[in-house]
Amino acid sequence: MSDVQPTFSVVAPVYNEEQLIAEFCRRVIAVLEPLGEPFELVLVNDGCRDRSPEIMRELHERDPRIKVINFSRNFGHQIAITAGTDYATGKAVIVIDSDLQDPPEVIPALIARWREGYQVVYGVREEREGETWFKKTTASIFYRLIVRITNVNIPVDTGDFRLMDRKVVDALKRMREHHRFMRGLSAWVGFRQTGVPYRRHARAAGTTKYPLRKMLRFALDGITSFSYLPLQLATYLGFVVAAISMIFLLVVFVMRLANPAAAEPAFYGQASTLASVLFLGAVQLISLGIIGEYVGRIYDEVKGRPLYIVAETLGIAEPDATSAAMVRTSSTEHEVTTSSG
């Protein structure tokens, strides 16, 4: 294992990509070797159930620049990115998915903008090949919605494909929240940022790792991580229901005064009473559900569990003392606060 610090670290989460992982590594190396600077390719095995771990081990044995982090189980895509950036040692860290939808050939363009002084360079998807109209439309709506409801300038039409300077990576290491939205966190830290347009390719093999259920959960994590709007909507909804109820009572009162005989059949039936009760019950349950989502996230944070557990590493050392201190910052501060109180 070389003691020379790599200039570039490429971090790639891997989950059941046995058909693509070797080709992915070949293309990344083919892009980085002509640059003439040291680099490493950090593959994060996110609990793969196919032959991906064996293939990654073989790739590492053939080329020590390919390094592997094996999780003890599946922890999720965003956590895998976090682990990769925790262990990466390069001056610039490039995050890219291993499914080849984000072409490695765009990496030199990201590096060129980094050399110009930008500290976060993200890929902007001008085209999305092989994706359904539904997925494109919902993704477009989500990105524009989250920009409107948060005070963080999260670029639209972007994914996790980006280059981050070492200063940015060190700042991200201090953020240990469990429900992670990495593209939002990398925007939150600030620094000089810019985008590079590219065409996202269709998946060459295998199946998507983000079905509708995971997409909805991912969107919810992004919204609740950076916005209080859902909680505020519950409050607004309560005021609206209260206003409608007051108006309804005034209408009933006026109609009874004007014509008691005509008003009685319309407003004293069981159907109207049942509808009102069901409506108010639905509003209350929705509000409790929104509050529950935020309370659940608080519960996950206060338990203090690690974000991930590494079963094995190949060709890669544990994070250095400085990085390890950053990783433990949140729990250490909590202990100091508790003891001093």
mmCIF file of C-alpha atoms in Angstrom:
data_model
loop_
_atom_site.group_PDB
_atom_site.id
_atom_site.type_symbol
_atom_site.label_atom_id
_atom_site.label_comp_id
_atom_site.label_asym_id
_atom_site.label_seq_id
_atom_site.Cartn_x
_atom_site.Cartn_y
_atom_site.Cartn_z
ATOM 1 C CA MET A 1 0.000 0.000 0.000
ATOM 2 C CA SER A 2 1.560 3.293 -1.131
ATOM 3 C CA ASP A 3 2.239 6.094 1.376
ATOM 4 C CA VAL A 4 1.723 8.742 -1.306
ATOM 5 C CA GLN A 5 -1.516 10.644 -0.800
ATOM 6 C CA PRO A 6 -3.695 10.225 -3.872
ATOM 7 C CA THR A 7 -4.796 13.338 -5.666
ATOM 8 C CA PHE A 8 -8.149 11.786 -6.542
ATOM 9 C CA SER A 9 -10.360 9.337 -4.669
ATOM 10 C CA VAL A 10 -13.277 7.861 -6.593
ATOM 11 C CA VAL A 11 -15.988 6.566 -4.247
ATOM 12 C CA ALA A 12 -18.561 4.145 -5.665
ATOM 13 C CA PRO A 13 -21.316 2.353 -3.705
ATOM 14 C CA VAL A 14 -21.924 -1.183 -4.965
ATOM 15 C CA TYR A 15 -25.078 -3.224 -4.488
ATOM 16 C CA ASN A 16 -25.573 -6.334 -6.632
ATOM 17 C CA GLU A 17 -23.653 -5.095 -9.677
ATOM 18 C CA GLU A 18 -21.814 -8.296 -10.658
ATOM 19 C CA GLN A 19 -22.505 -7.646 -14.338
ATOM 20 C CA LEU A 20 -21.067 -4.134 -14.362
ATOM 21 C CA ILE A 21 -18.466 -3.729 -11.618
ATOM 22 C CA ALA A 22 -15.451 -4.941 -13.637
ATOM 23 C CA GLU A 23 -16.339 -2.736 -16.612
ATOM 24 C CA PHE A 24 -16.949 0.192 -14.276
ATOM 25 C CA CYS A 25 -13.473 -0.147 -12.749
ATOM 26 C CA ARG A 26 -11.883 -0.495 -16.179
ATOM 27 C CA ARG A 27 -13.494 2.706 -17.443
ATOM 28 C CA VAL A 28 -12.646 4.714 -14.311
ATOM 29 C CA ILE A 29 -9.006 3.661 -14.433
ATOM 30 C CA ALA A 30 -8.859 4.391 -18.178
ATOM 31 C CA VAL A 31 -10.049 7.929 -17.440
ATOM 32 C CA LEU A 32 -7.745 8.639 -14.485
ATOM 33 C CA GLU A 33 -4.468 7.048 -15.640
ATOM 34 C CA PRO A 34 -3.806 9.589 -18.448
ATOM 35 C CA LEU A 35 -3.946 12.407 -15.866
ATOM 36 C CA GLY A 36 -0.601 11.179 -14.507
ATOM 37 C CA GLU A 37 -1.492 11.716 -10.836
ATOM 38 C CA PRO A 38 -1.970 9.153 -8.042
ATOM 39 C CA PHE A 39 -5.532 8.007 -7.459
ATOM 40 C CA GLU A 40 -7.578 5.394 -5.647
ATOM 41 C CA LEU A 41 -10.900 3.756 -6.418
ATOM 42 C CA VAL A 42 -12.881 3.020 -3.245
ATOM 43 C CA LEU A 43 -15.675 0.482 -3.739
ATOM 44 C CA VAL A 44 -18.207 0.195 -0.912
ATOM 45 C CA ASN A 45 -19.915 -3.192 -0.757
ATOM 46 C CA ASP A 46 -23.346 -2.309 0.636
ATOM 47 C CA GLY A 47 -24.319 -5.859 1.602
ATOM 48 C CA CYS A 48 -24.269 -7.351 -1.906
ATOM 49 C CA ARG A 49 -26.033 -10.704 -2.326
ATOM 50 C CA ASP A 50 -24.547 -11.662 -5.684
ATOM 51 C CA ARG A 51 -20.943 -12.262 -6.786
ATOM 52 C CA SER A 52 -19.964 -8.601 -6.512
ATOM 53 C CA PRO A 53 -17.819 -9.104 -3.343
ATOM 54 C CA GLU A 54 -15.784 -11.884 -4.977
ATOM 55 C CA ILE A 55 -15.295 -9.827 -8.135
ATOM 56 C CA MET A 56 -14.204 -6.787 -6.123
ATOM 57 C CA ARG A 57 -11.690 -8.903 -4.223
ATOM 58 C CA GLU A 58 -10.243 -10.177 -7.495
ATOM 59 C CA LEU A 59 -10.063 -6.633 -8.879
ATOM 60 C CA HIS A 60 -8.205 -5.461 -5.771
ATOM 61 C CA GLU A 61 -5.700 -8.313 -6.019
ATOM 62 C CA ARG A 62 -4.962 -7.383 -9.642
ATOM 63 C CA ASP A 63 -4.776 -3.631 -9.002
ATOM 64 C CA PRO A 64 -4.043 -2.333 -5.453
ATOM 65 C CA ARG A 65 -5.423 1.069 -6.432
ATOM 66 C CA ILE A 66 -8.850 -0.566 -6.251
ATOM 67 C CA LYS A 67 -9.795 -0.644 -2.580
ATOM 68 C CA VAL A 68 -12.831 -2.250 -0.983
ATOM 69 C CA ILE A 69 -14.967 -1.569 2.082
ATOM 70 C CA ASN A 70 -17.264 -4.461 2.996
ATOM 71 C CA PHE A 71 -20.272 -3.590 5.164
ATOM 72 C CA SER A 72 -21.592 -6.138 7.655
ATOM 73 C CA ARG A 73 -25.025 -5.770 6.005
ATOM 74 C CA ASN A 74 -26.963 -3.458 3.719
ATOM 75 C CA PHE A 75 -27.033 0.069 5.189
ATOM 76 C CA GLY A 76 -28.269 1.974 2.147
ATOM 77 C CA HIS A 77 -26.897 4.026 -0.726
ATOM 78 C CA GLN A 78 -26.424 7.311 1.158
ATOM 79 C CA ILE A 79 -24.651 5.589 4.050
ATOM 80 C CA ALA A 80 -22.362 3.814 1.569
ATOM 81 C CA ILE A 81 -21.399 7.188 0.107
ATOM 82 C CA THR A 82 -20.712 8.425 3.635
ATOM 83 C CA ALA A 83 -18.429 5.483 4.400
ATOM 84 C CA GLY A 84 -16.544 5.951 1.152
ATOM 85 C CA THR A 85 -15.899 9.625 1.864
ATOM 86 C CA ASP A 86 -14.884 8.771 5.448
ATOM 87 C CA TYR A 87 -12.167 6.397 4.203
ATOM 88 C CA ALA A 88 -11.113 8.283 1.062
ATOM 89 C CA THR A 89 -7.778 10.084 1.382
ATOM 90 C CA GLY A 90 -7.593 12.028 -1.878
ATOM 91 C CA LYS A 91 -7.294 15.786 -2.202
ATOM 92 C CA ALA A 92 -10.469 15.613 -4.270
ATOM 93 C CA VAL A 93 -13.180 12.990 -3.781
ATOM 94 C CA ILE A 94 -15.413 12.002 -6.701
ATOM 95 C CA VAL A 95 -18.691 10.237 -5.887
ATOM 96 C CA ILE A 96 -20.200 8.181 -8.703
ATOM 97 C CA ASP A 97 -22.601 5.228 -8.890
ATOM 98 C CA SER A 98 -21.180 1.940 -10.137
ATOM 99 C CA ASP A 99 -24.079 1.205 -12.531
ATOM 100 C CA LEU A 100 -22.446 3.259 -15.342
ATOM 101 C CA GLN A 101 -25.481 5.495 -15.760
ATOM 102 C CA ASP A 102 -23.199 8.372 -14.780
ATOM 103 C CA PRO A 103 -20.379 7.994 -17.339
ATOM 104 C CA PRO A 104 -16.850 8.025 -15.850
ATOM 105 C CA GLU A 105 -15.713 9.900 -18.952
ATOM 106 C CA VAL A 106 -17.243 13.064 -17.439
ATOM 107 C CA ILE A 107 -14.790 12.957 -14.514
ATOM 108 C CA PRO A 108 -12.050 14.977 -16.314
ATOM 109 C CA ALA A 109 -14.569 17.798 -16.827
ATOM 110 C CA LEU A 110 -15.286 17.821 -13.092
ATOM 111 C CA ILE A 111 -11.557 17.875 -12.349
ATOM 112 C CA ALA A 112 -10.999 20.757 -14.767
ATOM 113 C CA ARG A 113 -13.544 22.901 -12.899
ATOM 114 C CA TRP A 114 -11.942 21.910 -9.576
ATOM 115 C CA ARG A 115 -8.573 23.111 -10.837
ATOM 116 C CA GLU A 116 -10.238 26.449 -11.613
ATOM 117 C CA GLY A 117 -10.938 26.868 -7.897
ATOM 118 C CA TYR A 118 -14.388 25.363 -7.413
ATOM 119 C CA GLN A 119 -14.667 23.126 -4.361
ATOM 120 C CA VAL A 120 -17.881 21.288 -5.259
ATOM 121 C CA VAL A 121 -18.487 20.346 -8.892
ATOM 122 C CA TYR A 122 -21.736 18.460 -9.488
ATOM 123 C CA GLY A 123 -23.056 16.789 -12.609
ATOM 124 C CA VAL A 124 -26.225 18.317 -14.073
ATOM 125 C CA ARG A 125 -28.399 15.835 -15.956
ATOM 126 C CA GLU A 126 -29.363 17.385 -19.281
ATOM 127 C CA GLU A 127 -30.788 14.090 -20.553
ATOM 128 C CA ARG A 128 -31.897 10.934 -18.730
ATOM 129 C CA GLU A 129 -31.845 7.983 -21.086
ATOM 130 C CA GLY A 130 -33.824 4.836 -20.404
ATOM 131 C CA GLU A 131 -36.037 6.322 -17.680
ATOM 132 C CA THR A 132 -39.823 6.367 -17.750
ATOM 133 C CA TRP A 133 -41.884 9.509 -18.158
ATOM 134 C CA PHE A 134 -43.214 8.996 -14.614
ATOM 135 C CA LYS A 135 -39.742 8.870 -13.052
ATOM 136 C CA LYS A 136 -38.490 11.895 -14.976
ATOM 137 C CA THR A 137 -41.579 13.937 -14.094
ATOM 138 C CA THR A 138 -41.619 13.050 -10.397
ATOM 139 C CA ALA A 139 -37.867 13.689 -10.084
ATOM 140 C CA SER A 140 -38.247 17.098 -11.733
ATOM 141 C CA ILE A 141 -41.133 18.013 -9.415
ATOM 142 C CA PHE A 142 -39.234 16.842 -6.331
ATOM 143 C CA TYR A 143 -36.092 18.864 -7.043
ATOM 144 C CA ARG A 144 -38.061 22.028 -7.726
ATOM 145 C CA LEU A 145 -40.233 21.480 -4.673
ATOM 146 C CA ILE A 146 -37.316 21.034 -2.298
ATOM 147 C CA VAL A 147 -35.702 24.224 -3.609
ATOM 148 C CA ARG A 148 -38.908 26.136 -2.854
ATOM 149 C CA ILE A 149 -39.465 24.818 0.674
ATOM 150 C CA THR A 150 -35.891 24.931 2.021
ATOM 151 C CA ASN A 151 -33.366 27.691 2.565
ATOM 152 C CA VAL A 152 -30.590 25.558 1.060
ATOM 153 C CA ASN A 153 -29.739 26.106 -2.584
ATOM 154 C CA ILE A 154 -29.852 22.483 -3.742
ATOM 155 C CA PRO A 155 -29.172 22.388 -7.508
ATOM 156 C CA VAL A 156 -32.008 20.937 -9.582
ATOM 157 C CA ASP A 157 -31.589 17.931 -11.897
ATOM 158 C CA THR A 158 -28.530 16.669 -10.058
ATOM 159 C CA GLY A 159 -27.712 13.407 -8.330
ATOM 160 C CA ASP A 160 -24.840 12.263 -6.140
ATOM 161 C CA PHE A 161 -22.359 12.368 -9.044
ATOM 162 C CA ARG A 162 -19.978 15.125 -7.973
ATOM 163 C CA LEU A 163 -16.435 16.100 -7.071
ATOM 164 C CA MET A 164 -15.721 17.515 -3.609
ATOM 165 C CA ASP A 165 -12.568 19.178 -2.389
ATOM 166 C CA ARG A 166 -10.867 17.812 0.726
ATOM 167 C CA LYS A 167 -12.150 20.803 2.752
ATOM 168 C CA VAL A 168 -15.717 19.923 1.811
ATOM 169 C CA VAL A 169 -15.228 16.246 2.662
ATOM 170 C CA ASP A 170 -13.787 17.130 6.067
ATOM 171 C CA ALA A 171 -16.800 19.349 6.738
ATOM 172 C CA LEU A 172 -19.190 16.544 5.774
ATOM 173 C CA LYS A 173 -17.439 14.177 8.177
ATOM 174 C CA ARG A 174 -18.703 16.306 11.050
ATOM 175 C CA MET A 175 -22.321 15.627 10.054
ATOM 176 C CA ARG A 176 -23.372 12.231 11.387
ATOM 177 C CA GLU A 177 -27.160 12.326 11.021
ATOM 178 C CA HIS A 178 -28.698 8.966 10.155
ATOM 179 C CA HIS A 179 -31.338 9.955 7.578
ATOM 180 C CA ARG A 180 -28.879 11.341 5.074
ATOM 181 C CA PHE A 181 -29.492 13.321 1.915
ATOM 182 C CA MET A 182 -25.936 13.734 0.669
ATOM 183 C CA ARG A 183 -26.635 16.070 -2.223
ATOM 184 C CA GLY A 184 -28.398 18.377 0.225
ATOM 185 C CA LEU A 185 -25.580 18.174 2.776
ATOM 186 C CA SER A 186 -22.950 18.991 0.160
ATOM 187 C CA ALA A 187 -24.994 22.057 -0.779
ATOM 188 C CA TRP A 188 -25.518 23.060 2.867
ATOM 189 C CA VAL A 189 -21.771 23.256 3.645
ATOM 190 C CA GLY A 190 -21.351 26.010 1.070
ATOM 191 C CA PHE A 191 -17.962 26.701 -0.551
ATOM 192 C CA ARG A 192 -17.626 27.555 -4.254
ATOM 193 C CA GLN A 193 -19.894 25.316 -6.301
ATOM 194 C CA THR A 194 -20.650 24.877 -9.979
ATOM 195 C CA GLY A 195 -22.226 22.351 -12.316
ATOM 196 C CA VAL A 196 -21.098 20.395 -15.365
ATOM 197 C CA PRO A 197 -23.851 19.295 -17.793
ATOM 198 C CA TYR A 198 -23.826 15.709 -19.038
ATOM 199 C CA ARG A 199 -26.084 13.053 -20.509
ATOM 200 C CA ARG A 200 -27.075 10.305 -18.105
ATOM 201 C CA HIS A 201 -27.040 6.911 -19.779
ATOM 202 C CA ALA A 202 -29.532 4.091 -19.527
ATOM 203 C CA ARG A 203 -28.643 1.184 -17.257
ATOM 204 C CA ALA A 204 -26.538 -1.304 -19.261
ATOM 205 C CA ALA A 205 -27.394 -4.346 -17.143
ATOM 206 C CA GLY A 206 -29.146 -5.318 -13.948
ATOM 207 C CA THR A 207 -32.147 -3.627 -12.359
ATOM 208 C CA THR A 208 -32.648 -0.284 -10.675
ATOM 209 C CA LYS A 209 -31.889 -0.139 -6.949
ATOM 210 C CA TYR A 210 -34.402 2.677 -6.443
ATOM 211 C CA PRO A 211 -37.962 1.348 -6.924
ATOM 212 C CA LEU A 212 -40.925 3.618 -6.134
ATOM 213 C CA ARG A 213 -40.966 2.736 -2.423
ATOM 214 C CA LYS A 214 -37.312 3.689 -1.953
ATOM 215 C CA MET A 215 -37.756 6.821 -4.044
ATOM 216 C CA LEU A 216 -40.583 7.980 -1.774
ATOM 217 C CA ARG A 217 -38.518 7.277 1.343
ATOM 218 C CA PHE A 218 -35.543 9.096 -0.156
ATOM 219 C CA ALA A 219 -37.715 12.115 -1.006
ATOM 220 C CA LEU A 220 -39.124 12.133 2.531
ATOM 221 C CA ASP A 221 -35.612 12.046 4.008
ATOM 222 C CA GLY A 222 -34.605 14.996 1.841
ATOM 223 C CA ILE A 223 -37.647 17.093 2.782
ATOM 224 C CA THR A 224 -37.561 16.369 6.525
ATOM 225 C CA SER A 225 -33.786 16.921 6.685
ATOM 226 C CA PHE A 226 -33.950 20.450 5.327
ATOM 227 C CA SER A 227 -37.478 21.779 5.884
ATOM 228 C CA TYR A 228 -40.061 22.282 8.632
ATOM 229 C CA LEU A 229 -42.801 22.896 6.086
ATOM 230 C CA PRO A 230 -44.636 19.585 6.734
ATOM 231 C CA LEU A 231 -44.987 20.539 10.405
ATOM 232 C CA GLN A 232 -46.143 24.007 9.444
ATOM 233 C CA LEU A 233 -48.669 22.541 7.003
ATOM 234 C CA ALA A 234 -50.241 20.590 9.857
ATOM 235 C CA THR A 235 -50.696 23.861 11.740
ATOM 236 C CA TYR A 236 -52.106 25.634 8.690
ATOM 237 C CA LEU A 237 -54.480 22.739 8.068
ATOM 238 C CA GLY A 238 -55.749 23.025 11.635
ATOM 239 C CA PHE A 239 -56.501 26.715 11.168
ATOM 240 C CA VAL A 240 -58.267 26.023 7.861
ATOM 241 C CA VAL A 241 -60.449 23.315 9.407
ATOM 242 C CA ALA A 242 -61.262 25.586 12.346
ATOM 243 C CA ALA A 243 -62.227 28.394 9.956
ATOM 244 C CA ILE A 244 -64.446 26.070 7.882
ATOM 245 C CA SER A 245 -66.119 24.832 11.057
ATOM 246 C CA MET A 246 -66.857 28.393 12.221
ATOM 247 C CA ILE A 247 -68.290 29.310 8.828
ATOM 248 C CA PHE A 248 -70.421 26.169 8.840
ATOM 249 C CA LEU A 249 -71.778 26.985 12.306
ATOM 250 C CA LEU A 250 -72.613 30.542 11.231
ATOM 251 C CA VAL A 251 -74.430 29.265 8.132
ATOM 252 C CA VAL A 252 -76.462 26.810 10.219
ATOM 253 C CA PHE A 253 -77.300 29.534 12.748
ATOM 254 C CA VAL A 254 -78.433 31.980 10.052
ATOM 255 C CA MET A 255 -80.515 29.363 8.226
ATOM 256 C CA ARG A 256 -82.206 28.267 11.430
ATOM 257 C CA LEU A 257 -83.098 31.855 12.220
ATOM 258 C CA ALA A 258 -84.390 32.473 8.698
ATOM 259 C CA ASN A 259 -86.329 29.232 8.250
ATOM 260 C CA PRO A 260 -86.116 26.699 11.086
ATOM 261 C CA ALA A 261 -88.326 24.143 9.348
ATOM 262 C CA ALA A 262 -86.208 24.054 6.169
ATOM 263 C CA ALA A 263 -82.849 23.960 7.937
ATOM 264 C CA GLU A 264 -83.616 21.081 10.286
ATOM 265 C CA PRO A 265 -83.671 18.181 7.770
ATOM 266 C CA ALA A 266 -80.468 19.370 6.044
ATOM 267 C CA PHE A 267 -78.292 19.817 9.114
ATOM 268 C CA TYR A 268 -79.488 17.273 11.601
ATOM 269 C CA GLY A 269 -78.975 14.077 9.571
ATOM 270 C CA GLN A 270 -76.560 11.339 10.616
ATOM 271 C CA ALA A 271 -74.690 11.547 7.276
ATOM 272 C CA SER A 272 -73.505 15.135 7.781
ATOM 273 C CA THR A 273 -72.456 14.382 11.364
ATOM 274 C CA LEU A 274 -70.519 11.264 10.318
ATOM 275 C CA ALA A 275 -68.806 13.099 7.457
ATOM 276 C CA SER A 276 -67.698 15.896 9.790
ATOM 277 C CA VAL A 277 -66.314 13.443 12.349
ATOM 278 C CA LEU A 278 -64.420 11.452 9.701
ATOM 279 C CA PHE A 279 -62.980 14.634 8.184
ATOM 280 C CA LEU A 280 -61.718 15.925 11.528
ATOM 281 C CA GLY A 281 -60.332 12.475 12.393
ATOM 282 C CA ALA A 282 -58.440 12.318 9.097
ATOM 283 C CA VAL A 283 -56.926 15.757 9.699
ATOM 284 C CA GLN A 284 -55.791 14.722 13.174
ATOM 285 C CA LEU A 285 -54.247 11.460 11.945
ATOM 286 C CA ILE A 286 -52.387 13.228 9.130
ATOM 287 C CA SER A 287 -51.015 15.779 11.604
ATOM 288 C CA LEU A 288 -49.943 13.044 14.017
ATOM 289 C CA GLY A 289 -48.289 11.167 11.161
ATOM 290 C CA ILE A 290 -46.250 14.214 10.176
ATOM 291 C CA ILE A 291 -45.181 14.800 13.762
ATOM 292 C CA GLY A 292 -44.373 11.098 14.084
ATOM 293 C CA GLU A 293 -41.976 11.253 11.128
ATOM 294 C CA TYR A 294 -39.952 13.987 12.820
ATOM 295 C CA VAL A 295 -40.105 12.316 16.250
ATOM 296 C CA GLY A 296 -38.906 9.046 14.704
ATOM 297 C CA ARG A 297 -35.906 10.821 13.230
ATOM 298 C CA ILE A 298 -35.114 12.394 16.599
ATOM 299 C CA TYR A 299 -35.301 8.933 18.178
ATOM 300 C CA ASP A 300 -32.867 7.536 15.605
ATOM 301 C CA GLU A 301 -30.388 10.317 16.365
ATOM 302 C CA VAL A 302 -30.469 10.113 20.167
ATOM 303 C CA LYS A 303 -29.823 6.351 20.168
ATOM 304 C CA GLY A 304 -26.300 7.157 19.059
ATOM 305 C CA ARG A 305 -25.771 4.055 16.938
ATOM 306 C CA PRO A 306 -22.978 4.142 14.321
ATOM 307 C CA LEU A 307 -24.004 4.970 10.780
ATOM 308 C CA TYR A 308 -22.490 1.728 9.492
ATOM 309 C CA ILE A 309 -20.407 -1.291 10.531
ATOM 310 C CA VAL A 310 -17.431 -2.327 8.433
ATOM 311 C CA ALA A 311 -16.800 -6.072 8.341
ATOM 312 C CA GLU A 312 -13.593 -5.933 6.278
ATOM 313 C CA THR A 313 -11.440 -3.578 4.264
ATOM 314 C CA LEU A 314 -9.127 -4.464 1.391
ATOM 315 C CA GLY A 315 -6.116 -2.251 0.740
ATOM 316 C CA ILE A 316 -7.424 0.622 2.815
ATOM 317 C CA ALA A 317 -6.481 1.802 6.297
ATOM 318 C CA GLU A 318 -8.743 3.013 9.062
ATOM 319 C CA PRO A 319 -9.455 6.760 8.951
ATOM 320 C CA ASP A 320 -6.633 8.786 10.457
ATOM 321 C CA ALA A 321 -6.843 10.249 13.955
ATOM 322 C CA THR A 322 -8.116 13.605 12.747
ATOM 323 C CA SER A 323 -10.863 12.025 10.670
ATOM 324 C CA ALA A 324 -11.805 9.660 13.465
ATOM 325 C CA ALA A 325 -12.127 12.606 15.829
ATOM 326 C CA MET A 326 -14.456 14.304 13.377
ATOM 327 C CA VAL A 327 -16.568 11.164 13.141
ATOM 328 C CA ARG A 328 -16.922 11.044 16.924
ATOM 329 C CA THR A 329 -17.552 14.771 17.397
ATOM 330 C CA SER A 330 -21.323 14.595 17.895
ATOM 331 C CA SER A 331 -21.242 11.863 20.557
ATOM 332 C CA THR A 332 -18.275 13.435 22.363
ATOM 333 C CA GLU A 333 -19.972 16.827 22.580
ATOM 334 C CA HIS A 334 -23.075 15.136 23.984
ATOM 335 C CA GLU A 335 -21.024 13.435 26.701
ATOM 336 C CA VAL A 336 -19.268 16.687 27.653
ATOM 337 C CA THR A 337 -22.567 18.538 27.853
ATOM 338 C CA THR A 338 -24.113 15.825 30.027
ATOM 339 C CA SER A 339 -21.199 15.609 32.449
ATOM 340 C CA SER A 340 -20.869 19.383 32.825
ATOM 341 C CA GLY A 341 -24.581 19.716 33.623
#
